[in-house]
Every structure is written in structure tokens, then in C-alpha cells.
mmCIF file of C-alpha atoms in Angstrom:
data_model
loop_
_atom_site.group_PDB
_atom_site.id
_atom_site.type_symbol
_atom_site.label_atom_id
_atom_site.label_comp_id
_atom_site.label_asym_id
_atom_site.label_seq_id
_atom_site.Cartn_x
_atom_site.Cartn_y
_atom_site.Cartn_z
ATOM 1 C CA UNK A 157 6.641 3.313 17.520
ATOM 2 C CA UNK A 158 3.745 1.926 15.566
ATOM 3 C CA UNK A 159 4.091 -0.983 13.890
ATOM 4 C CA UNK A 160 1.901 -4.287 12.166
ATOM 5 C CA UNK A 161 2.487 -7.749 12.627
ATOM 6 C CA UNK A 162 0.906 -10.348 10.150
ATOM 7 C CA UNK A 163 1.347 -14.194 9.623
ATOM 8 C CA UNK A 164 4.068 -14.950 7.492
ATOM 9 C CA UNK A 165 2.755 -16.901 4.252
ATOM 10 C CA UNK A 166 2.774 -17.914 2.018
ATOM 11 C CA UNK A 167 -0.915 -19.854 2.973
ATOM 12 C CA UNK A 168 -2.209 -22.326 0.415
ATOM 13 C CA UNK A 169 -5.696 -23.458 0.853
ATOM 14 C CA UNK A 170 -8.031 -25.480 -1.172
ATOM 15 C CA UNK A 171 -10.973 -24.029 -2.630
ATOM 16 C CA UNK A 172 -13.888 -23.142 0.179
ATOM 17 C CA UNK A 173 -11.978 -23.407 2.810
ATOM 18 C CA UNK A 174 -11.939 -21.405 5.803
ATOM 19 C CA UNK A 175 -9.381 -18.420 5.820
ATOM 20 C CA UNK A 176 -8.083 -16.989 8.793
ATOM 21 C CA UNK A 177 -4.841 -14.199 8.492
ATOM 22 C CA UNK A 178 -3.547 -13.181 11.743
ATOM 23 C CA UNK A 179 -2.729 -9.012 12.619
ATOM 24 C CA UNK A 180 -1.734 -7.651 15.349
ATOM 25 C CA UNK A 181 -0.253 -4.208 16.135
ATOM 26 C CA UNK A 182 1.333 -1.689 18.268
ATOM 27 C CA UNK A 183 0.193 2.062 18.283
ATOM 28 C CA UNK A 184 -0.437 5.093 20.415
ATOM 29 C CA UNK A 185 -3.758 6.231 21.119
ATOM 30 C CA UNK A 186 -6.962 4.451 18.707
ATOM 31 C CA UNK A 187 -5.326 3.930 14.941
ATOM 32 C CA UNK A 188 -7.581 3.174 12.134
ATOM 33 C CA UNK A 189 -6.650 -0.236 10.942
ATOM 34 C CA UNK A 190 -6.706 -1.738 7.394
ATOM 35 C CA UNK A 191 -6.775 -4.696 5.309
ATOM 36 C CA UNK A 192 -5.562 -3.896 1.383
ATOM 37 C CA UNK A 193 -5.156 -6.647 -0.953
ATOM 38 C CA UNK A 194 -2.586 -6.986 -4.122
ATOM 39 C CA UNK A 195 -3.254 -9.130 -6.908
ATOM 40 C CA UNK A 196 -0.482 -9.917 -8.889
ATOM 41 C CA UNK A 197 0.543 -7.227 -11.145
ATOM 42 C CA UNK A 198 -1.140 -4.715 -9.452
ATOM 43 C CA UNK A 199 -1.235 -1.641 -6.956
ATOM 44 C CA UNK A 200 -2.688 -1.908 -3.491
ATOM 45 C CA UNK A 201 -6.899 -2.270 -3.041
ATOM 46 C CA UNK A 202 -8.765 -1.208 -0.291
ATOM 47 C CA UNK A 203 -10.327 -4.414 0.690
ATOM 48 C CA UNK A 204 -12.228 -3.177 4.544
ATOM 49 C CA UNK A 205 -11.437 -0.764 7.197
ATOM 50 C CA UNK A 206 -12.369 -0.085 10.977
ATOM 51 C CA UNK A 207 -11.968 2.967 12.797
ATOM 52 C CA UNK A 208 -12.750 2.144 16.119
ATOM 53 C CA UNK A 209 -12.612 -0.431 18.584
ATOM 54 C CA UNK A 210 -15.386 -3.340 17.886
ATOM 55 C CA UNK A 211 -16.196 -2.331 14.732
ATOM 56 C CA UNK A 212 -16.018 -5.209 12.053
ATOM 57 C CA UNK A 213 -15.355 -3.915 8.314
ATOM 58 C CA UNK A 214 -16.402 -6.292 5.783
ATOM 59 C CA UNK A 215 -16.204 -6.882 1.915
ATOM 60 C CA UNK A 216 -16.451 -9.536 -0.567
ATOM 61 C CA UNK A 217 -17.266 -12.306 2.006
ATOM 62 C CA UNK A 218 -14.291 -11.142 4.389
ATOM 63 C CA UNK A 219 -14.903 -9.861 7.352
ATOM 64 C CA UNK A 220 -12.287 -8.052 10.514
ATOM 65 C CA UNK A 221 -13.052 -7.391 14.178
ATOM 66 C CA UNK A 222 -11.319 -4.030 15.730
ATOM 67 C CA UNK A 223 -10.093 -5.696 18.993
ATOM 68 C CA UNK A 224 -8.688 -3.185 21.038
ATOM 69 C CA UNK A 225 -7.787 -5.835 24.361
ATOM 70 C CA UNK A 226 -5.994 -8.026 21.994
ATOM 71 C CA UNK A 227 -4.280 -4.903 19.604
ATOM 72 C CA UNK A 228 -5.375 -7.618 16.736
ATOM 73 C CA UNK A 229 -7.603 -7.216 12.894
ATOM 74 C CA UNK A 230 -7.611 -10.967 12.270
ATOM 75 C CA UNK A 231 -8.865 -11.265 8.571
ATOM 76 C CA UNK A 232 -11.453 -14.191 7.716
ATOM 77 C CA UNK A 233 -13.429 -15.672 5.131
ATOM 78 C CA UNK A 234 -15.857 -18.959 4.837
ATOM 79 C CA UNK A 235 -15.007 -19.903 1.907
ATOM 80 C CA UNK A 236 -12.007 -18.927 -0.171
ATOM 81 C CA UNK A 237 -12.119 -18.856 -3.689
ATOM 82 C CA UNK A 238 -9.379 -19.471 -6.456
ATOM 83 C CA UNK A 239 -10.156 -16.209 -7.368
ATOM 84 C CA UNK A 240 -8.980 -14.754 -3.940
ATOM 85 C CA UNK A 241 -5.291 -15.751 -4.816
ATOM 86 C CA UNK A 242 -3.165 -12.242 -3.572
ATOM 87 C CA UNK A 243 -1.417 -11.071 -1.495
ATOM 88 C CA UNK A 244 -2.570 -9.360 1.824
ATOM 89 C CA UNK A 245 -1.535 -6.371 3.796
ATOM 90 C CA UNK A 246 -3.070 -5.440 7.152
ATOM 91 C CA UNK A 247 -2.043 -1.712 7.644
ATOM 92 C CA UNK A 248 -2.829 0.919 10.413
ATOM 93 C CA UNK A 249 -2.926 4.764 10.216
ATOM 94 C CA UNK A 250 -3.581 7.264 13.248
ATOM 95 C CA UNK A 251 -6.145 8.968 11.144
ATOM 96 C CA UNK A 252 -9.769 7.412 10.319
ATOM 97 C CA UNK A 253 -8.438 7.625 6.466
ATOM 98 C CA UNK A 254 -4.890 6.067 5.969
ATOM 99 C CA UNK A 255 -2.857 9.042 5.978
ATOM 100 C CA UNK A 256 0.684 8.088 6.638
ATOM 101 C CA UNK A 257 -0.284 4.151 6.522
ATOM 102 C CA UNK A 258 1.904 1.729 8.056
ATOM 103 C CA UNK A 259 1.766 -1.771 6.570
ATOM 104 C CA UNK A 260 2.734 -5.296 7.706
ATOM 105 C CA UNK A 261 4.873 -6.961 5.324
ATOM 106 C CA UNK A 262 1.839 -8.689 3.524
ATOM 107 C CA UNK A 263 1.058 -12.480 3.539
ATOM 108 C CA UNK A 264 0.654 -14.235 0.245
ATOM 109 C CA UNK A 265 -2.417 -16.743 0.186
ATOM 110 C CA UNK A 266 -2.629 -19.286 -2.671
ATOM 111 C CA UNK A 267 -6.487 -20.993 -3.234
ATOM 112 C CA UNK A 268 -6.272 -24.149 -5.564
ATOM 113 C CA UNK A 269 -9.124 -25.511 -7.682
ATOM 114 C CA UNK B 232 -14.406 7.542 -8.685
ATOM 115 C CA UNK B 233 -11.464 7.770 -6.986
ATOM 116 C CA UNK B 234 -8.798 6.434 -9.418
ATOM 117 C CA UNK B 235 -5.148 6.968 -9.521
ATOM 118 C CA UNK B 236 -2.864 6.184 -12.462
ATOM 119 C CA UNK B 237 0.552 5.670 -12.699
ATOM 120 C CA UNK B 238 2.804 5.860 -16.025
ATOM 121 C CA UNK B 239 4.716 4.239 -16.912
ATOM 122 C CA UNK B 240 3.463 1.144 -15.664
ATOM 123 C CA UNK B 241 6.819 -0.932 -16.322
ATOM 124 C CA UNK B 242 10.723 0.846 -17.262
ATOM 125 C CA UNK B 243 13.758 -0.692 -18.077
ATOM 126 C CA UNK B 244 16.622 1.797 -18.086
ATOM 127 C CA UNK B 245 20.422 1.918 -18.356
ATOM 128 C CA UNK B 246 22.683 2.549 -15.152
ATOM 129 C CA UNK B 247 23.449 6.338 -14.870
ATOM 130 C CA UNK B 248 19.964 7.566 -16.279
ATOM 131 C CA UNK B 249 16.892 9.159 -14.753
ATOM 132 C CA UNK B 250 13.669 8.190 -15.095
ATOM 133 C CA UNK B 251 10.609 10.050 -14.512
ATOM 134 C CA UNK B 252 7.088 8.029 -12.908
ATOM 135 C CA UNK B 253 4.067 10.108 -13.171
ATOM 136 C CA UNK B 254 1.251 10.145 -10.299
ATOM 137 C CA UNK B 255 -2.384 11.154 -11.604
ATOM 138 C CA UNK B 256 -5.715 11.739 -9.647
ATOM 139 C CA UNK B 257 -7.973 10.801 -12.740
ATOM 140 C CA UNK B 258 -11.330 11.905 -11.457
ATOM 141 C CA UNK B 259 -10.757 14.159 -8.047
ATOM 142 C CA UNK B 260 -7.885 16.916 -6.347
ATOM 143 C CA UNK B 261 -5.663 15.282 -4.013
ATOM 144 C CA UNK B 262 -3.050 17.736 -2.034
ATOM 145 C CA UNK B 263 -1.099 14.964 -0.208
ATOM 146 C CA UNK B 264 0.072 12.237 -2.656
ATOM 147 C CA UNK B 265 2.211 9.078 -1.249
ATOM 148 C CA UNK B 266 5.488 7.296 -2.852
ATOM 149 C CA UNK B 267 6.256 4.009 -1.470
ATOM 150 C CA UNK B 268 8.667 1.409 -2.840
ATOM 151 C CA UNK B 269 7.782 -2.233 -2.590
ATOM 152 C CA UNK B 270 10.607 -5.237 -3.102
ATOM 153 C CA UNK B 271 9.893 -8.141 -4.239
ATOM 154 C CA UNK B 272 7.987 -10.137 -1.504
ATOM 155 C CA UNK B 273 7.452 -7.009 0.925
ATOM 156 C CA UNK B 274 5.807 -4.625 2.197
ATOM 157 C CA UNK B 275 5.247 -0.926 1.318
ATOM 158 C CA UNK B 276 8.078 1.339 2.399
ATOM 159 C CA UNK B 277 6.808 5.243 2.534
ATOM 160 C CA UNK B 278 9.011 7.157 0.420
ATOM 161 C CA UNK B 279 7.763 10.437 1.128
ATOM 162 C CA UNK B 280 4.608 12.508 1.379
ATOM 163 C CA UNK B 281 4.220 14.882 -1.294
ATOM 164 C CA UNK B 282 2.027 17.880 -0.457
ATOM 165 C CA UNK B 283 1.019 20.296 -3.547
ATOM 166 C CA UNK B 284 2.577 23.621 -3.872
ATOM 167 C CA UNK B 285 5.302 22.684 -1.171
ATOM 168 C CA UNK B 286 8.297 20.855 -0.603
ATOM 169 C CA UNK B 287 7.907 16.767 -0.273
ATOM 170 C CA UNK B 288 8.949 15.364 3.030
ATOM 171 C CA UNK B 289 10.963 12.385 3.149
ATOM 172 C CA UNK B 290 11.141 9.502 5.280
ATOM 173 C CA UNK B 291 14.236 8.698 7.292
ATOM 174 C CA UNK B 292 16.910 7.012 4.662
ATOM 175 C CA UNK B 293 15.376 7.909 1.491
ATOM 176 C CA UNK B 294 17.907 10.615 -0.397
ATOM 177 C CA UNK B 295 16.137 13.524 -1.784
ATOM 178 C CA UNK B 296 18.573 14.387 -4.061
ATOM 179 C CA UNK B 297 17.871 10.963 -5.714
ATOM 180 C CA UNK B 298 14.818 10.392 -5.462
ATOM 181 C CA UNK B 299 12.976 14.086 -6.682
ATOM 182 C CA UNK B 300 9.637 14.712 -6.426
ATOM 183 C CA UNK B 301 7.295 17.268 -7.743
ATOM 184 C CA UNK B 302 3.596 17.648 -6.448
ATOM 185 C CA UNK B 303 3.048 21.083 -9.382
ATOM 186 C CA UNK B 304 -0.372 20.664 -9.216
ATOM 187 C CA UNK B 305 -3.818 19.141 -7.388
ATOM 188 C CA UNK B 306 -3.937 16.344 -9.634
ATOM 189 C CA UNK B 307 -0.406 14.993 -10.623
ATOM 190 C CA UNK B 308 2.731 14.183 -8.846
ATOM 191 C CA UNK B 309 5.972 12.788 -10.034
ATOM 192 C CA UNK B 310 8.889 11.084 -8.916
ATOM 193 C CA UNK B 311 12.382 11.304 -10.770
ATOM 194 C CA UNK B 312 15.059 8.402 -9.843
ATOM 195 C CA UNK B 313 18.430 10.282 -10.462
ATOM 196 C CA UNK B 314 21.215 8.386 -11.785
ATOM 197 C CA UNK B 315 19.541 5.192 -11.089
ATOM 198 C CA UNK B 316 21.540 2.289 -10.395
ATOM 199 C CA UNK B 317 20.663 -1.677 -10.378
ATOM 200 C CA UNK B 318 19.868 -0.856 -6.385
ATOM 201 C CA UNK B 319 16.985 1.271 -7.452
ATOM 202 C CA UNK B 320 15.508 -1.444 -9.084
ATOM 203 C CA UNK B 321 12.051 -1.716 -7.166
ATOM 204 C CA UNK B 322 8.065 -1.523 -7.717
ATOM 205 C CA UNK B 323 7.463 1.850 -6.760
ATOM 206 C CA UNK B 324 3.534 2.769 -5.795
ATOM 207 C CA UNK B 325 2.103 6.200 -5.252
ATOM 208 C CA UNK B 326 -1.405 6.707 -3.876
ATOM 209 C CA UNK B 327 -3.444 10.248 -3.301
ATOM 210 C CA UNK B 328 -5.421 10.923 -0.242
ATOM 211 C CA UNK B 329 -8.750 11.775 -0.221
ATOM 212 C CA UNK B 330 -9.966 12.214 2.770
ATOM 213 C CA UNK B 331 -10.950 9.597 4.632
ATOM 214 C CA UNK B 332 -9.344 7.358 2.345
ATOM 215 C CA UNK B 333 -6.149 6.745 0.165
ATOM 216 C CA UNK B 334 -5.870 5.603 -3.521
ATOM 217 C CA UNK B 335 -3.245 3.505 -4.724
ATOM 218 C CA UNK B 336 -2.255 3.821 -8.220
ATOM 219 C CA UNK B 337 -0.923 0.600 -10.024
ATOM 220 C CA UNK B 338 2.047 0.659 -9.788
ATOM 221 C CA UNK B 339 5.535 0.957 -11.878
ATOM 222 C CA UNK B 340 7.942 -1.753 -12.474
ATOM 223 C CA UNK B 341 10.947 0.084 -12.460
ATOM 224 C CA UNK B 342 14.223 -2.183 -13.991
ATOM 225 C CA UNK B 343 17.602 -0.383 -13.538
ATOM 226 C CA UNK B 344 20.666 -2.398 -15.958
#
């Protein structure tokens, strides 16, 4: 079946450092693929999508690269901010719109000052 | 655009009573609305999809007869936890799908005594 993998967190990083959270997954066919982030408190935000293989989404200073050979979405950013404290969810959906999403269980990133 | 609202946003309740967590589409018509549950520290579980006009469909191991849901019209679905126990205790997320995209409400905090 389909299924996400993401690295377990939580990650704590220092302000402006370089962020890197690890996805992979296993599907059928071309899913779209998803990164939604959850600040405390709150429900789920679209943070960027891809639809297709080698497309990179990108938002806010993070960026993703659809890699079909490797099945991964690897999230990264430059330079974290405190700001950026959440929690993570790389998700996939075999539609180009997130119907019937699938979700990894989320990795929790802490930024200091 | 493209908000969804959930109320209310945190419930305590007593063992043995339902509660009722509305689902709105503020500003557009969704006819597929989500319910996921969330524990603490993981990921999204899909509930069920509810589809207005029509019977929800439930994911493997969710009980309909607890967990009810009603999709009456384009812009508002709700979910009724029946005789909730401490078990039921959860955050519980809906989003509405607009296609290509879905939109997550806030979330409720639902606490069960």
C-alpha cells in the first residue's frame, strides 16, 4: 500500500542554520506529494506541493525536489528561523490535489534564538 | 479564500455524553469534507470522507455508529462522538477539498472525563 516515511524528530537547530527533513515513500503509479506544517495549536497548512516527478515546490524559503529514482521529497531551508518552530508532515495523495492524503507521522523541529 | 472553521475549537465533556464538532467552508462549496484524528505526537489518521448529500465512508477501524457524521449541505459537515469515553479523547481535524487542493480547519481539542 502507500505509505510516507519521515525522520523521526524531534530536530533542534540554532537559528540560520541549514534544515534538511528527510521523506521518502511508497506508492503506485505518480502520487502528488506534500509538505504541511502545524504550529502549535493549530490545524494543518499547506506549506508546498509537487505533482510530478522533478518538480521542486517552494514557499517561505523552503524548497522540495519530486525525486521519482529515489521515491524521496526531502524538505530544506538555508536558514531556519525561530519563527519556523512546528511540526512537519510530508504527505502524498494519488490525485494532483490531496484527496485521500496519506501523511507521515510528522517531525517536530525546534529553532532557538 | 479558502478557509475552513471548526467549532468548537476545544471540549471537555463527561464520560457517556456526545458531543457535536462542526466543519464549515467559510468562503467556497466543498462536496467531499475529511475527518482525521490526530494523538498527541502523531500523525493524521483519516476518519472518513464525508461526501454531501450521501452517506460518509469510513476508514477501516473507525465505528460509524460512534463516530456520526453528517455532510447536510455544500458548506458544513459535522461529526458527533457518541457516548464518548476517555479513549476518544483526541485532536480531531476536518479539512474540505477543493479541487486541486484540501483545507484544513483548526482543529478541536476534544477532552473526554
Amino acid at each position: 500500500g502507500n505509505s510516507v516515511t519521515q525522520m523521526e524528530g524531534p530536530v533542534t537547530l540554532s537559528e540560520e542554520a541549514f534544515l534538511t527533513i528527510n521523506c521518502t515513500y511508497t506508492a503506485t503509479g505518480y502520487p502528488s506529494l506534500f509538505w504541511y506544517v502545524q504550529y502549535p495549536g493549530e490545524g494543518l497548512q499547506l506549506l508546498l506541493k509537487a505533482t510530478k516527478a522533478d518538480d521542486k515546490g517552494s514557499n517561505k524559503g523552503f524548497e522540495a525536489t519530486y525525486r521519482k529514482e529515489t521515491t524521496s521529497f526531502h524538505l530544506e531551508k538555508g536558514s531556519v528561523q525561530v519563527s519556523d518552530s512546528a511540526v512537519y508532515f510530508c504527505a502524498l495523495s494519488k490525485g494532483t490535489g490531496g484527496f485521500k492524503t496519506i501523511f507521515g507521522a510528522g517531525t517536530r523541529l525546534f529553532v532557538k534564538a | 479564500g479558502a478557509v475552513v472553521s471548526q467549532h468548537p475549537s476545544r471540549v471537555i465533556c463527561k464520560s457517556g455524553t456526545s458531543v457535536k464538532i462542526e466543519c464549515r467552508s467559510l468562503d467556497f462549496q466543498a462536496t467531499t469534507m475529511f475527518w482525521y484524528r490526530q494523538f498527541p505526537k502523531q500523525s493524521l489518521m483519516l476518519m472518513a470522507t464525508s461526501n454531501e448529500g450521501s452517506k460518509a465512508t469510513y476508514e477501516q477501524g473507525v465505528e460509524k455508529d460512534k463516530f456520526l457524521i453528517n455532510h447536510a449541505s455544500l458548506t458544513l459537515s459535522t461529526l458527533t462522538v457518541t457516548s464518548a469515553h476517555p479513549e476518544d479523547s483526541s485532536f480531531y481535524i476536518c479539512s474540505a477539498y477543493r479541487e486541486p487542493e484540501q483545507f484544513f480547519g483548526p482543529g478541536t481539542r476534544l477532552t473526554v472525563l
